[in-house]
Amino acid sequence: MDIKHHLTDDVLVEYSAGTLPEAFSLVVATHISMCPTCRARMEEFDALGGTVVEEMDAMPMSDGSFEATMKRIANQPKDAIKMDAPTKRGLFPKPLQDYVGGDLDAVKWRPVGMGVKQAILKTSKDASVRLLYIPTGSAMPDHSHNGMEMTLVLQGAFEDEADHFGAGDVELADEDLNHTPVAVGPLDCICLAASDAPLKFNSLLPKVMQPFFRI
Amino acid sequence: MDGQARFQETGASLRSMGYGLGNSTRIWKHKGPTLETTTLARKEWVAEMDRIKSHRDQSAFAELFAHFAPRVKAFLMKGGTSEALAEEVTQEVMATLWTKAEMFDPARASVATWIFTIARNRKIDVIRKQRRPEPEELTWGPEAEPDQADVLSQQEEQEQLARALDKLPEKQRDLVMRAYYGDLSHSEIAAQTGLPLGTIKSRIRLALERLRHAMDTP
Ligand SMILES: [Zn+2]
């Protein structure tokens, strides 16, 4: 896969530190599953986390904590250490399949107009993530952001005023960017998009409809 | 693939992506075994992990516990967790180290890094109450025998990172440490300090660039 647009350092640090909202972590984990470069970078940021732990000034454990830990180990249910079965290779990498409950054919799409479909995935409420299906040649509804948005292309490609994004590419957009992405190429475009604020649609959907569509 | 080849590949692709400071800066995957390897200042802990893996050696576990448990507890408390909860989560983290010892691959991470990832995941689960999406595993099950050059390379990377972190100016070192304590997300830090999110992000990026630079200068 020829990936040109990668995750930024500050996003990877937040993912490694575990402070990124779940919705964004899902996009990050899905991209890393497709991108050896960012996997290597993630491992380096994890190593930095290991160094931070190593550098801590020790905080003494309470009396009897070792014995208490041994007791915890003895009380652990035996089946707690089972590994997940490998996922069948499809369009979606494993972390995304875990949230969808399967591959592309398991997605419960809802039309949002102009041939565009979406499926919102269940995550913690501090941000939201959804799958988007945009027929090739169609535009995403014109919108601007009032937060951060992270979009990962899973199939096909899209273009906006700034650049071209193919399969595996990540676009990071903040409130300064007002863009109109258009799906291009032979395949319909399927994206995974996380946002930490409700999108403001400039056209197509009146504002009052937004809660209904949970955009 | 040996450590050297992997580093060169990663370094090259990062430079072509425009990360770091151009040719003089490489990502902190170091250059491969050097003379320093023979004079490691820190204990490796890999041997203790092996003793747990191969014969459930409780004294090896006690040594790991004595070193890491107080550090994990301090790390959790720096992130804003109460002492009682930090104590409990630390015990869980150490219990996981024992039960999942087979999963530890010294060719992929140092013991400290592995413990950090266990602590981080526990924290997301217990304290943030969120799920943690993890990338797809590349391989299934542990490899037969880890490549000793890779094991050494992970250890050396940890050493160099610790030295580089110490060389950072106080404020930047503090920012990197705080980013990892994870008491606040970057946007929460922005809200709390009243600084724009962009400023927080660029400060963190700057600190990381410095860190990479420090990794390069002996
Ligand atoms: Zn990438």
XYZ file of C-alpha atoms and ligand atoms in Angstrom:
434
model
C 0.000 0.000 0.000
C 1.397 3.356 -1.035
C 0.599 5.555 1.979
C 1.536 9.223 1.700
C -0.320 10.852 4.572
C 0.617 9.551 8.002
C -0.238 10.209 11.650
C 1.455 13.178 13.301
C 3.824 12.876 16.277
C 1.455 14.552 18.728
C -1.387 12.171 17.798
C 0.917 9.159 18.185
C 2.109 10.419 21.582
C -1.500 10.771 22.751
C -2.306 7.290 21.465
C 0.767 5.850 23.175
C 0.019 7.713 26.422
C -3.606 6.556 26.273
C -5.109 10.059 26.410
C -6.646 10.103 22.935
C -10.440 9.693 22.954
C -11.536 6.163 22.014
C -12.990 7.307 18.649
C -9.635 8.708 17.515
C -7.754 5.720 18.944
C -9.817 3.500 16.665
C -8.704 5.482 13.591
C -5.086 5.390 14.807
C -5.138 1.626 15.506
C -6.737 0.993 12.098
C -4.136 3.096 10.284
C -1.265 1.409 12.162
C -2.682 -1.980 11.143
C -2.242 -0.847 7.495
C 1.022 1.100 7.882
C 4.386 -0.436 8.914
C 5.957 3.037 9.141
C 3.543 4.277 11.781
C 3.705 0.924 13.595
C 7.465 1.407 13.991
C 6.890 4.966 15.197
C 4.248 3.795 17.695
C 6.719 1.249 19.098
C 9.218 4.057 19.579
C 6.695 6.203 21.412
C 5.808 3.207 23.604
C 9.534 2.875 24.338
C 9.517 6.513 25.420
C 6.649 5.639 27.783
C 8.773 2.792 29.149
C 11.592 5.245 29.750
C 9.255 7.634 31.572
C 8.162 4.805 33.921
C 11.789 3.776 34.442
C 12.711 7.384 35.321
C 10.026 7.776 38.011
C 11.005 8.399 41.615
C 9.772 5.278 43.379
C 6.585 5.557 45.435
C 6.746 2.826 48.120
C 4.112 0.106 47.879
C 2.053 -0.577 50.984
C 3.032 -3.335 53.427
C 2.142 -6.804 52.223
C 1.565 -5.659 48.632
C 3.693 -8.451 47.151
C 1.720 -11.104 49.057
C -1.523 -9.393 48.010
C -0.392 -9.544 44.373
C 0.430 -13.259 44.662
C -3.060 -13.757 46.068
C -4.545 -11.898 43.090
C -2.623 -14.192 40.754
C -3.901 -17.297 42.565
C -7.486 -16.018 42.353
C -7.384 -15.172 38.642
C -9.768 -17.272 36.559
C -7.800 -19.697 34.408
C -9.514 -18.715 31.153
C -8.601 -15.036 31.579
C -5.457 -15.413 29.510
C -7.029 -16.781 26.336
C -5.944 -15.058 23.144
C -8.387 -13.759 20.553
C -8.845 -15.857 17.462
C -7.254 -14.317 14.370
C -9.673 -12.226 12.308
C -10.460 -13.182 8.736
C -8.683 -10.829 6.371
C -11.136 -8.499 4.693
C -11.320 -4.822 3.838
C -11.306 -3.822 7.501
C -8.295 -4.458 9.766
C -9.006 -6.252 13.055
C -9.535 -3.232 15.362
C -12.227 -1.893 13.030
C -13.846 -5.323 12.646
C -14.096 -5.473 16.451
C -16.222 -2.301 16.457
C -18.301 -3.149 13.369
C -18.855 -6.752 14.442
C -17.486 -8.008 11.127
C -16.218 -6.791 7.781
C -17.834 -4.489 5.177
C -20.877 -6.750 4.743
C -21.736 -6.352 8.459
C -22.005 -2.537 8.345
C -25.466 -1.115 9.075
C -25.483 1.838 6.680
C -27.922 4.744 6.924
C -28.432 7.065 3.971
C -27.658 10.737 4.647
C -28.594 12.064 1.196
C -26.970 12.435 -2.253
C -26.011 8.736 -2.232
C -23.791 9.195 0.810
C -24.223 6.630 3.603
C -22.863 6.510 7.119
C -22.672 4.177 10.092
C -21.860 5.531 13.532
C -19.758 3.190 15.687
C -20.258 2.986 19.420
C -17.438 4.573 21.447
C -17.061 6.732 24.554
C -18.870 10.064 24.301
C -15.842 12.421 24.293
C -15.633 12.035 20.494
C -17.447 10.148 17.753
C -16.418 7.929 14.859
C -18.325 6.783 11.811
C -17.876 4.942 8.567
C -18.691 6.972 5.464
C -19.615 5.616 2.046
C -19.272 8.166 -0.766
C -20.077 7.083 -4.341
C -17.229 8.008 -6.682
C -17.773 11.439 -8.202
C -19.948 12.561 -5.288
C -19.023 15.275 -2.891
C -19.107 14.958 0.852
C -21.627 17.450 2.140
C -19.912 20.831 2.332
C -18.826 21.357 5.915
C -16.414 23.113 8.188
C -15.174 21.945 11.546
C -15.323 23.265 15.043
C -12.960 20.711 16.447
C -10.497 18.139 15.191
C -11.406 15.619 12.520
C -9.337 12.617 11.479
C -10.293 10.750 8.304
C -8.752 7.461 7.161
C -9.401 6.145 3.633
C -10.175 2.406 3.595
C -11.150 2.050 -0.061
C -11.095 4.334 -3.094
C -9.847 7.896 -2.761
C -10.959 11.461 -2.170
C -9.627 14.861 -3.088
C -10.176 18.238 -1.546
C -8.697 21.676 -2.121
C -5.563 20.616 -0.248
C -4.588 17.182 -1.516
C -5.324 13.657 -2.752
C -5.987 10.875 -0.243
C -5.828 7.213 -1.260
C -6.314 3.957 0.647
C -4.419 4.030 3.947
C -3.974 7.826 3.957
C -5.037 9.903 6.971
C -6.270 13.462 6.752
C -6.119 15.632 9.866
C -8.342 18.702 9.773
C -8.954 21.376 12.377
C -11.290 24.342 12.592
C -9.269 26.387 10.112
C -10.019 24.061 7.246
C -13.263 24.491 5.357
C -13.181 21.851 2.672
C -15.299 19.961 0.207
C -13.894 16.479 -0.350
C -14.956 14.663 -3.535
C -14.639 10.894 -4.021
C -12.506 10.125 -7.064
C -11.248 7.078 -8.967
C -12.751 3.768 -10.093
C -14.030 2.659 -6.656
C -16.570 4.208 -4.308
C -14.823 5.784 -1.360
C -15.114 4.265 2.126
C -13.651 6.239 5.026
C -13.402 6.012 8.794
C -13.808 9.486 10.284
C -13.445 10.578 13.911
C -14.500 13.981 15.185
C -14.398 15.639 18.589
C -17.212 18.056 17.776
C -20.432 17.788 15.830
C -19.784 18.685 12.184
C -21.309 21.934 10.990
C -22.916 21.305 7.662
C -23.075 24.410 5.496
C -25.681 23.004 3.157
C -27.795 19.905 2.589
C -28.921 19.371 6.166
C -30.467 22.153 8.169
C -28.902 22.518 11.608
C -32.053 21.330 13.343
C -31.695 17.941 11.660
C -28.224 17.278 13.014
C -29.228 15.714 16.341
C -31.570 13.422 14.465
C -28.834 12.140 12.178
C -26.294 12.147 15.027
C -23.707 13.706 12.782
C 15.254 -8.655 9.426
C 17.990 -7.423 11.749
C 17.795 -4.265 13.854
C 20.105 -2.334 11.590
C 18.090 -2.953 8.430
C 14.848 -2.148 10.221
C 16.223 1.103 11.510
C 17.509 2.226 8.155
C 14.188 1.483 6.530
C 12.252 3.406 9.199
C 14.689 6.288 9.253
C 14.578 6.706 5.499
C 10.805 6.654 5.247
C 10.484 9.140 8.093
C 12.873 11.551 6.486
C 11.046 11.311 3.180
C 7.818 12.094 5.036
C 9.292 15.281 6.388
C 9.372 14.290 10.030
C 12.295 15.332 12.138
C 14.912 17.867 11.187
C 16.221 16.607 7.874
C 19.267 14.466 7.325
C 20.966 15.116 10.631
C 17.964 13.867 12.569
C 16.956 10.282 12.764
C 14.193 8.720 14.669
C 15.408 7.357 17.989
C 15.782 3.795 16.837
C 19.531 3.648 17.402
C 22.211 2.429 15.059
C 22.644 -1.116 16.356
C 24.933 -2.705 18.933
C 27.940 -0.590 19.880
C 30.678 -0.875 22.477
C 28.408 0.664 25.087
C 26.360 -2.502 25.076
C 28.927 -4.242 27.215
C 28.697 -1.621 29.943
C 24.972 -1.317 30.489
C 24.324 0.781 33.550
C 20.857 -0.603 34.117
C 19.731 -4.131 34.729
C 18.153 -5.752 31.738
C 15.327 -7.657 33.467
C 15.065 -9.971 30.468
C 16.705 -12.801 32.425
C 14.140 -12.414 35.241
C 11.317 -12.532 32.683
C 12.825 -15.729 31.269
C 12.875 -17.308 34.724
C 9.188 -16.479 35.168
C 8.346 -17.807 31.718
C 10.293 -21.053 31.960
C 9.726 -22.091 35.556
C 7.399 -19.633 37.286
C 10.281 -18.375 39.415
C 8.786 -16.401 42.312
C 12.102 -14.867 43.384
C 12.620 -13.437 39.873
C 9.112 -11.997 40.107
C 9.926 -10.511 43.526
C 12.932 -8.703 42.014
C 10.866 -7.289 39.161
C 8.157 -6.303 41.633
C 10.600 -4.487 43.915
C 11.921 -2.440 41.007
C 8.848 -1.763 38.893
C 5.840 -1.715 41.243
C 6.904 1.502 43.066
C 7.611 3.155 39.701
C 4.281 2.136 38.173
C 2.526 3.373 41.317
C 4.350 6.727 41.126
C 3.539 6.959 37.415
C -0.186 6.384 38.056
C -0.257 8.910 40.911
C 1.428 11.547 38.722
C -1.518 11.065 36.390
C -3.892 12.163 39.144
C -4.874 8.753 40.513
C -5.381 8.471 44.287
C -2.810 6.458 46.223
C -5.302 3.719 47.105
C -6.399 3.216 43.480
C -2.812 3.493 42.194
C -1.777 0.761 44.654
C -4.598 -1.503 43.477
C -4.000 -0.929 39.754
C -0.253 -1.484 40.233
C -0.940 -4.862 41.849
C -3.136 -5.760 38.871
C -0.415 -4.662 36.447
C 2.183 -6.820 38.215
C -0.238 -9.772 38.327
C -0.709 -9.383 34.552
C 3.058 -9.413 34.089
C 3.126 -12.815 35.803
C 0.162 -14.380 33.996
C 1.042 -13.034 30.548
C 4.807 -13.544 30.818
C 4.680 -15.855 27.771
C 3.490 -12.958 25.631
C 6.550 -10.832 26.407
C 8.825 -10.664 23.381
C 12.210 -9.115 24.295
C 12.992 -8.615 20.595
C 10.077 -6.178 20.290
C 10.145 -4.217 23.543
C 12.168 -3.749 26.703
C 10.641 -4.987 29.968
C 10.003 -1.371 31.062
C 8.165 -0.631 27.807
C 6.047 -3.755 28.098
C 5.108 -2.881 31.685
C 4.285 0.671 30.592
C 1.836 -0.637 27.950
C 0.146 -2.934 30.512
C -0.175 -0.019 32.985
C -1.479 2.304 30.278
C -4.125 -0.193 29.161
C -5.242 -0.838 32.758
C -5.508 2.901 33.284
C -7.688 3.393 30.184
C -9.889 0.507 31.299
C -10.217 1.209 35.031
C -9.707 4.963 35.291
C -10.804 6.414 31.919
C -13.419 3.645 31.530
C -12.876 3.355 27.782
C -11.988 0.545 25.417
C -8.515 0.498 23.912
C -8.454 -0.270 20.179
C -5.122 -2.001 19.483
C -3.500 -2.478 16.070
C -3.768 -5.894 14.440
C -0.960 -8.205 15.579
C 1.558 -8.991 12.865
C 2.229 -12.531 14.008
C 0.383 -14.992 16.160
C 2.028 -16.555 19.148
C 5.585 -16.019 20.321
C 8.460 -16.680 17.941
C 10.558 -19.728 18.736
C 13.715 -17.866 19.784
C 14.060 -14.085 19.865
C 16.954 -12.722 17.839
C 19.645 -11.733 20.389
C 20.665 -8.691 18.333
C 17.061 -7.430 18.511
C 16.919 -8.065 22.259
C 20.113 -6.076 22.746
C 18.861 -3.378 20.466
C 15.664 -2.844 22.510
C 17.738 -2.607 25.663
C 20.154 -0.136 24.184
C 17.339 2.008 22.850
C 15.952 2.294 26.380
C 19.357 3.374 27.686
C 19.787 6.013 25.009
C 16.268 7.331 25.472
C 16.849 7.749 29.207
C 20.053 9.687 28.562
C 18.422 11.825 25.878
C 15.481 12.612 28.157
C 17.910 13.727 30.878
C 19.620 16.072 28.416
C 16.416 17.937 27.553
C 15.884 21.398 29.043
C 13.852 21.102 32.267
C 10.620 22.532 30.798
C 10.638 20.273 27.762
C 11.511 17.188 29.784
C 8.575 18.057 32.028
C 6.240 18.437 29.050
C 7.206 15.030 27.641
C 6.797 13.379 31.058
C 3.405 15.061 31.521
C 2.225 13.952 28.100
C 2.869 10.376 29.282
C 1.426 10.639 32.787
C -1.792 11.093 30.888
C -3.666 13.128 33.461
C -4.954 15.313 30.664
C -5.372 15.014 26.916
C -3.702 17.707 24.838
C -7.000 19.503 24.353
C -7.664 19.323 28.113
C -4.202 20.836 28.779
C -5.108 23.563 26.279
C -8.413 24.263 28.043
C -6.723 24.318 31.458
C -3.806 26.551 30.543
C -5.837 28.818 28.269
C -3.249 28.252 25.538
C -4.474 27.384 22.045
C -4.398 23.640 21.242
C -2.042 24.385 18.342
C 0.488 25.875 20.768
C 0.396 22.813 23.029
C 0.842 20.531 20.019
C 3.730 22.495 18.570
C 5.482 22.587 21.972
C 5.180 18.818 22.240
C 6.466 18.413 18.683
C 9.401 20.676 19.472
C 10.230 18.679 22.590
C 10.143 15.441 20.565
C 12.418 16.928 17.895
C 14.865 17.932 20.608
C 14.681 14.437 21.999
C 15.509 12.968 18.605
C 18.373 15.386 18.297
C 19.650 14.386 21.751
C 19.527 10.726 20.679
C 21.932 11.664 17.898
C 24.491 13.511 19.954
C 26.615 11.278 22.157
Zn 1.383 5.773 8.581
